[in-house]
PDB file of C-alpha atoms in Angstrom:
ATOM      1  CA  MET A1268     113.866  95.708 102.430  1.00  0.00           C
ATOM      2  CA  LEU A1269     113.616  97.755 106.059  1.00  0.00           C
ATOM      3  CA  GLU A1270     116.014  96.588 108.501  1.00  0.00           C
ATOM      4  CA  GLU A1271     113.750  98.012 112.061  1.00  0.00           C
ATOM      5  CA  PHE A1272     110.658  99.949 111.680  1.00  0.00           C
ATOM      6  CA  ASP A1273     109.473 102.427 110.333  1.00  0.00           C
ATOM      7  CA  GLU A1274     106.951 104.551 111.264  1.00  0.00           C
ATOM      8  CA  GLN A1275     106.389 107.075 108.559  1.00  0.00           C
ATOM      9  CA  ILE A1276     105.186 103.766 107.005  1.00  0.00           C
ATOM     10  CA  PHE A1277     103.340 102.835 108.995  1.00  0.00           C
ATOM     11  CA  ASN A1278     101.734 104.643 109.609  1.00  0.00           C
ATOM     12  CA  ALA A1279     101.112 105.788 105.853  1.00  0.00           C
ATOM     13  CA  LEU A1280      99.873 101.834 105.185  1.00  0.00           C
ATOM     14  CA  VAL A1281      98.135 101.224 108.750  1.00  0.00           C
ATOM     15  CA  GLU A1282      94.404 102.617 109.228  1.00  0.00           C
ATOM     16  CA  GLU A1283      93.527 100.986 112.667  1.00  0.00           C
ATOM     17  CA  ILE A1284      94.310  97.828 114.701  1.00  0.00           C
ATOM     18  CA  GLU A1285      91.651  95.072 116.256  1.00  0.00           C
ATOM     19  CA  VAL A1286      93.493  94.088 118.680  1.00  0.00           C
ATOM     20  CA  PHE A1287      91.164  90.304 120.432  1.00  0.00           C
ATOM     21  CA  SER A1288      94.244  89.126 122.317  1.00  0.00           C
ATOM     22  CA  PRO A1289      97.797  89.846 123.328  1.00  0.00           C
ATOM     23  CA  THR A1290      98.292  86.870 120.282  1.00  0.00           C
ATOM     24  CA  HIS A1291      94.910  88.056 117.749  1.00  0.00           C
ATOM     25  CA  PHE A1292      94.379  90.761 116.538  1.00  0.00           C
ATOM     26  CA  VAL A1293      94.166  92.435 112.641  1.00  0.00           C
ATOM     27  CA  PHE A1294      95.372  95.521 110.846  1.00  0.00           C
ATOM     28  CA  GLN A1295      92.531  97.604 108.285  1.00  0.00           C
ATOM     29  CA  LEU A1296      95.460  99.248 106.285  1.00  0.00           C
ATOM     30  CA  LYS A1297      93.979 102.348 103.955  1.00  0.00           C
ATOM     31  CA  SER A1298      93.522 100.442 101.223  1.00  0.00           C
ATOM     32  CA  GLY A1299      90.685  98.699 102.432  1.00  0.00           C
ATOM     33  CA  TRP A1300      93.156  94.739 103.205  1.00  0.00           C
ATOM     34  CA  ARG A1301      93.022  93.189 106.299  1.00  0.00           C
ATOM     35  CA  VAL A1302      95.770  91.389 107.668  1.00  0.00           C
ATOM     36  CA  GLU A1303      95.500  89.365 110.275  1.00  0.00           C
ATOM     37  CA  GLU A1304      98.314  88.153 112.578  1.00  0.00           C
ATOM     38  CA  ILE A1305      97.545  85.424 114.776  1.00  0.00           C
ATOM     39  CA  GLU A1306     101.033  84.005 117.425  1.00  0.00           C
ATOM     40  CA  GLU A1307     101.166  80.894 118.741  1.00  0.00           C
TER      41      GLU A1307
END
């Protein structure tokens, strides 16, 4: 389990990040999956 942010792993997995607002964004992964995050 990772205890801290690993930039190398992040860059290997994430193609792009779409930011809709400061609390709503979507990670487009290189595998084709999209992971949406909404913080309230």
